[in-house]
XYZ file of C-alpha atoms in Angstrom:
363
model
C 162.306 -110.235 61.387
C 165.808 -111.050 60.096
C 168.991 -109.096 60.764
C 168.960 -108.000 57.107
C 165.425 -106.651 57.500
C 166.461 -104.809 60.673
C 169.382 -103.242 58.837
C 167.223 -102.181 55.888
C 164.652 -100.518 58.162
C 167.450 -98.817 60.107
C 169.024 -97.484 56.930
C 165.690 -96.028 55.817
C 165.434 -94.122 59.099
C 169.028 -92.857 58.940
C 168.503 -91.743 55.331
C 165.507 -89.737 56.505
C 167.557 -87.978 59.197
C 170.333 -87.359 56.652
C 167.861 -85.392 54.522
C 167.639 -82.775 57.283
C 171.427 -82.363 57.257
C 171.420 -82.120 53.451
C 168.843 -79.357 53.672
C 171.094 -77.505 56.127
C 174.073 -77.784 53.760
C 172.001 -76.460 50.862
C 170.970 -73.483 52.937
C 167.367 -74.657 53.088
C 165.159 -74.538 56.138
C 164.819 -78.175 57.317
C 161.381 -79.560 56.610
C 159.394 -82.773 56.264
C 156.147 -83.165 54.326
C 153.478 -85.768 55.132
C 149.983 -86.348 53.724
C 147.163 -84.594 55.546
C 145.420 -87.317 57.539
C 141.785 -86.221 57.194
C 138.722 -87.611 55.450
C 138.907 -84.743 52.945
C 142.264 -86.069 51.771
C 141.113 -89.641 51.182
C 140.589 -90.833 47.624
C 139.776 -94.124 45.955
C 142.639 -95.926 44.244
C 140.990 -97.949 41.479
C 144.058 -100.121 40.871
C 144.346 -101.224 44.519
C 140.579 -100.937 45.209
C 141.250 -99.238 48.559
C 141.164 -95.726 49.983
C 144.479 -93.886 50.111
C 145.744 -90.389 50.919
C 145.412 -87.734 48.239
C 147.808 -84.944 47.279
C 147.212 -82.585 50.208
C 150.236 -82.347 52.481
C 151.189 -80.826 55.801
C 154.724 -79.554 56.211
C 156.768 -79.788 59.382
C 159.221 -76.909 58.935
C 161.838 -75.321 61.174
C 160.768 -71.851 60.046
C 158.694 -71.599 63.246
C 159.382 -72.562 66.841
C 156.541 -75.068 66.772
C 157.788 -76.640 63.546
C 161.370 -76.744 64.786
C 160.212 -78.627 67.893
C 158.438 -81.194 65.731
C 161.563 -81.821 63.675
C 163.678 -82.039 66.822
C 161.309 -84.679 68.187
C 161.486 -86.513 64.861
C 165.293 -86.640 65.000
C 165.306 -87.937 68.572
C 162.679 -90.553 67.682
C 164.672 -91.660 64.642
C 167.774 -92.064 66.802
C 165.857 -94.134 69.349
C 164.310 -96.388 66.698
C 167.622 -96.856 64.891
C 169.328 -97.882 68.129
C 166.448 -100.229 68.918
C 166.810 -101.964 65.566
C 170.578 -102.239 65.924
C 170.120 -103.939 69.304
C 167.248 -106.107 67.988
C 164.986 -104.842 70.764
C 161.346 -103.795 70.704
C 159.109 -101.418 72.617
C 155.505 -100.292 72.873
C 154.009 -97.022 71.736
C 153.337 -96.223 75.379
C 156.965 -96.874 76.318
C 158.157 -94.495 73.606
C 156.116 -91.697 75.171
C 157.625 -92.299 78.613
C 161.135 -92.882 77.248
C 161.120 -89.406 75.748
C 161.103 -87.995 79.284
C 164.665 -89.295 79.663
C 165.924 -87.526 76.531
C 168.540 -84.891 77.295
C 166.679 -82.099 75.496
C 163.432 -81.064 77.163
C 162.116 -79.665 73.886
C 162.332 -83.148 72.333
C 160.019 -84.716 74.905
C 156.440 -85.532 73.930
C 153.565 -83.732 75.622
C 151.272 -86.780 75.484
C 150.994 -90.188 73.842
C 148.842 -88.901 70.981
C 151.824 -86.789 69.939
C 154.287 -89.680 70.061
C 151.843 -91.971 68.219
C 151.444 -89.324 65.518
C 155.220 -89.024 65.197
C 155.575 -92.765 64.562
C 152.853 -92.515 61.903
C 154.692 -89.609 60.257
C 157.919 -91.617 60.167
C 156.094 -94.599 58.675
C 154.770 -92.474 55.855
C 157.949 -90.602 54.927
C 160.284 -93.602 55.321
C 158.040 -96.224 53.734
C 158.712 -98.562 56.679
C 155.920 -99.870 58.909
C 156.011 -99.443 62.679
C 156.102 -103.239 62.977
C 159.416 -103.116 61.104
C 160.537 -100.418 63.553
C 159.844 -103.050 66.263
C 157.091 -100.830 67.690
C 153.917 -102.464 68.957
C 150.658 -101.351 70.603
C 150.094 -102.040 74.291
C 148.202 -105.203 73.486
C 145.641 -106.301 70.971
C 144.342 -109.547 72.432
C 142.666 -110.389 69.126
C 142.448 -114.112 68.434
C 141.874 -116.629 65.673
C 140.120 -119.991 65.928
C 139.779 -122.508 63.138
C 141.359 -125.245 60.993
C 144.660 -123.503 60.275
C 148.141 -124.952 60.831
C 150.916 -122.357 60.966
C 154.537 -121.795 61.900
C 155.411 -118.728 63.958
C 158.835 -117.136 64.359
C 159.473 -116.122 67.967
C 162.480 -115.029 70.006
C 162.605 -118.580 71.343
C 162.697 -120.059 67.871
C 160.057 -121.511 65.577
C 156.890 -123.177 66.815
C 154.099 -124.885 64.925
C 150.498 -124.402 66.034
C 147.166 -125.753 64.898
C 144.591 -123.074 65.646
C 141.985 -125.590 66.824
C 143.871 -128.594 68.142
C 146.728 -126.796 69.919
C 144.805 -123.962 71.568
C 142.126 -123.642 74.215
C 138.727 -122.087 73.634
C 140.410 -118.678 73.750
C 142.026 -119.417 70.388
C 145.391 -118.467 68.889
C 146.515 -114.957 69.827
C 147.500 -112.968 66.768
C 151.077 -111.635 67.113
C 151.964 -107.985 66.673
C 153.653 -108.715 63.338
C 151.728 -111.416 61.411
C 154.364 -111.388 58.705
C 156.432 -113.626 61.005
C 153.820 -116.364 60.387
C 154.065 -119.054 57.714
C 150.828 -120.803 56.741
C 151.492 -124.555 56.551
C 148.038 -126.041 55.943
C 144.472 -124.782 55.971
C 141.169 -126.619 55.794
C 139.043 -123.490 56.254
C 136.506 -122.430 53.638
C 136.101 -118.805 54.712
C 136.879 -116.196 57.372
C 134.259 -114.827 59.742
C 135.593 -111.670 61.390
C 133.509 -110.945 64.503
C 133.280 -107.637 66.360
C 132.421 -108.639 69.917
C 133.974 -111.111 72.331
C 130.582 -112.359 73.465
C 129.556 -113.342 69.942
C 132.962 -114.847 69.225
C 132.607 -117.034 72.335
C 129.076 -118.055 71.316
C 130.272 -119.216 67.902
C 133.145 -121.224 69.384
C 130.969 -122.772 72.091
C 128.432 -123.811 69.450
C 131.208 -125.347 67.312
C 130.591 -123.059 64.352
C 134.250 -123.153 63.311
C 134.190 -126.972 63.146
C 130.776 -127.367 61.542
C 131.399 -124.875 58.740
C 135.211 -124.994 58.429
C 135.383 -121.346 59.408
C 138.295 -119.278 60.641
C 136.777 -117.086 63.345
C 138.778 -113.888 63.797
C 137.892 -111.805 66.850
C 138.178 -108.160 65.793
C 137.903 -106.964 69.386
C 136.045 -103.816 68.388
C 137.946 -101.536 66.026
C 140.524 -104.030 64.736
C 144.227 -103.617 65.396
C 146.599 -103.477 62.478
C 147.838 -107.005 63.192
C 144.262 -108.306 62.927
C 143.682 -106.602 59.609
C 147.072 -107.750 58.314
C 146.556 -111.440 59.060
C 143.041 -111.260 57.606
C 144.418 -109.795 54.396
C 147.194 -112.391 54.209
C 144.731 -115.246 54.718
C 142.571 -113.865 51.936
C 145.359 -113.058 49.477
C 147.581 -116.084 50.049
C 145.002 -118.799 50.773
C 142.091 -117.449 48.734
C 139.683 -117.394 51.678
C 136.535 -115.248 51.381
C 136.238 -112.698 54.195
C 132.958 -111.847 55.908
C 132.586 -109.253 58.669
C 129.978 -109.724 61.412
C 129.299 -106.688 63.607
C 126.583 -104.914 65.559
C 123.995 -103.006 63.554
C 125.059 -99.422 64.243
C 127.105 -96.766 62.393
C 130.214 -97.283 64.514
C 130.247 -100.984 63.688
C 129.846 -100.255 59.973
C 133.089 -98.287 60.278
C 134.722 -101.390 61.742
C 133.744 -103.184 58.547
C 135.028 -100.225 56.527
C 138.442 -100.379 58.184
C 138.764 -104.094 57.352
C 137.631 -103.654 53.748
C 138.914 -100.245 52.705
C 141.285 -99.030 55.401
C 141.087 -96.188 57.891
C 142.014 -92.536 57.713
C 144.908 -92.912 60.166
C 146.447 -95.815 58.267
C 145.523 -94.913 54.690
C 149.231 -95.018 53.790
C 149.104 -98.755 54.580
C 145.823 -99.652 52.870
C 147.555 -101.907 50.334
C 149.166 -103.726 53.271
C 146.147 -103.886 55.610
C 142.861 -103.587 53.699
C 140.853 -106.404 52.117
C 138.522 -104.754 49.571
C 136.814 -108.062 48.768
C 135.522 -108.407 52.367
C 131.732 -108.614 52.600
C 129.490 -107.327 55.366
C 127.312 -110.108 56.744
C 125.377 -108.205 59.431
C 123.727 -107.128 61.603
C 121.976 -105.294 58.740
C 119.214 -102.741 59.304
C 117.078 -105.056 57.153
C 117.640 -107.799 59.756
C 115.946 -105.669 62.404
C 112.749 -105.892 60.384
C 113.101 -109.438 59.042
C 113.959 -111.060 62.374
C 112.061 -108.607 64.607
C 115.191 -108.021 66.660
C 115.222 -106.146 69.969
C 116.492 -102.614 69.375
C 117.602 -99.358 70.947
C 116.702 -95.946 69.554
C 119.297 -94.113 67.499
C 120.980 -91.321 69.449
C 121.725 -87.934 67.915
C 125.363 -88.970 67.499
C 124.229 -92.192 65.765
C 122.104 -90.189 63.330
C 124.935 -87.777 62.626
C 127.304 -90.704 62.062
C 124.904 -92.399 59.639
C 124.408 -89.180 57.696
C 128.172 -88.752 57.580
C 128.562 -92.280 56.220
C 126.216 -91.424 53.353
C 128.911 -88.916 52.322
C 131.797 -91.287 53.084
C 133.231 -92.722 49.839
C 133.690 -96.098 51.532
C 129.893 -96.411 51.845
C 128.762 -94.899 48.562
C 127.313 -98.090 47.090
C 123.713 -99.030 46.384
C 123.784 -101.595 49.178
C 125.029 -99.241 51.876
C 122.899 -96.303 50.809
C 119.796 -98.532 50.972
C 120.683 -99.966 54.367
C 121.640 -96.631 55.935
C 118.519 -94.907 54.633
C 116.442 -97.770 56.042
C 118.093 -97.433 59.437
C 117.460 -93.693 59.509
C 113.803 -94.369 58.678
C 113.557 -97.022 61.406
C 115.351 -94.846 63.941
C 116.718 -98.015 65.553
C 119.928 -99.995 66.034
C 120.565 -103.546 67.194
C 123.411 -105.625 68.641
C 124.760 -109.009 67.587
C 123.578 -110.512 70.861
C 119.986 -109.486 70.067
C 119.814 -112.631 67.917
C 119.669 -114.538 71.228
C 116.050 -113.385 71.540
C 115.343 -116.358 69.248
C 117.510 -118.732 71.333
C 121.231 -119.236 71.925
C 121.616 -121.463 68.852
C 119.742 -119.177 66.444
C 122.864 -117.353 65.269
C 124.714 -120.563 64.328
C 121.766 -122.669 63.177
C 119.741 -120.057 61.299
C 121.080 -116.532 60.922
C 124.663 -117.108 59.784
C 123.945 -120.166 57.604
C 121.136 -118.303 55.828
C 123.232 -115.178 55.282
C 126.306 -117.155 54.166
C 124.173 -119.124 51.733
C 122.664 -115.922 50.311
C 126.154 -114.515 49.824
C 127.364 -117.693 48.096
C 129.999 -118.415 50.744
C 128.619 -121.833 51.751
């Protein structure tokens, strides 16, 4: 991030704090309004083809002791972030929580990390600046990319060029916290395969799937971090690569797909920046359990409740998802990616994925 970008982000934060002082001068009770971050306040934006926050708002107001504390914490956080940008430093979300214990006003200190995380999200929304531009990062993502992509990355030690097959080990290229510091130089990939589990990612790399099919294998590492979703979107938008998402066959994994394609409730204000609506789900499908006679586990009560909830979730209200979810409820079963190994270690790369990719018109 350039010095000019740092200054712009800093000015946005200072302008936000200045609004509180303006409210004081006008005789108003200081307040800050943010969208309500619940599923009931999510709506489909047809122009962007993603899910975004609706019109419902929550107000942080100093007309109560609790509200006044929230605004006090916001002001202290803004001051910390502005100083951090001025010094061109960075910190983690966890560090912010602990740093607050050194603030000179006890009332400004966070009670737990969920509170400090929520504060950063609030500031993102009202300032229009992402936490990456605040120089805030999660503890660690560890998500990786493997495939025929040549890129240039901006680091504190200068620029470096990396080929994501030739210049990395089998662990792949680790996706940085802010993928917007990356410049794509050359790409021979035909599509992206975003994979939920580390075990399946390692199987694909060991079997040479990335080389055989010119695939960029992105390890989602469970529920994907923002950096993972951002680089996936950039690869799709800027290089025209189709995106496929390969997860376990259970309701929690379908939500992983949903966060890649349509965004998540917590980051709905960044859906245009993070979500890839054109992403397709490749499996494990409930239909695969029947077709390939996969080993299964019974659905738990929480699985059933989650599936029924997804039938009401606007992200899954399509003919495809309604059919698959209803089938899974009828079967009463779920299955993991690794269950494909019941047909041999090469089955996933020699049969399952090629057949599914061919059906979807990707290869």
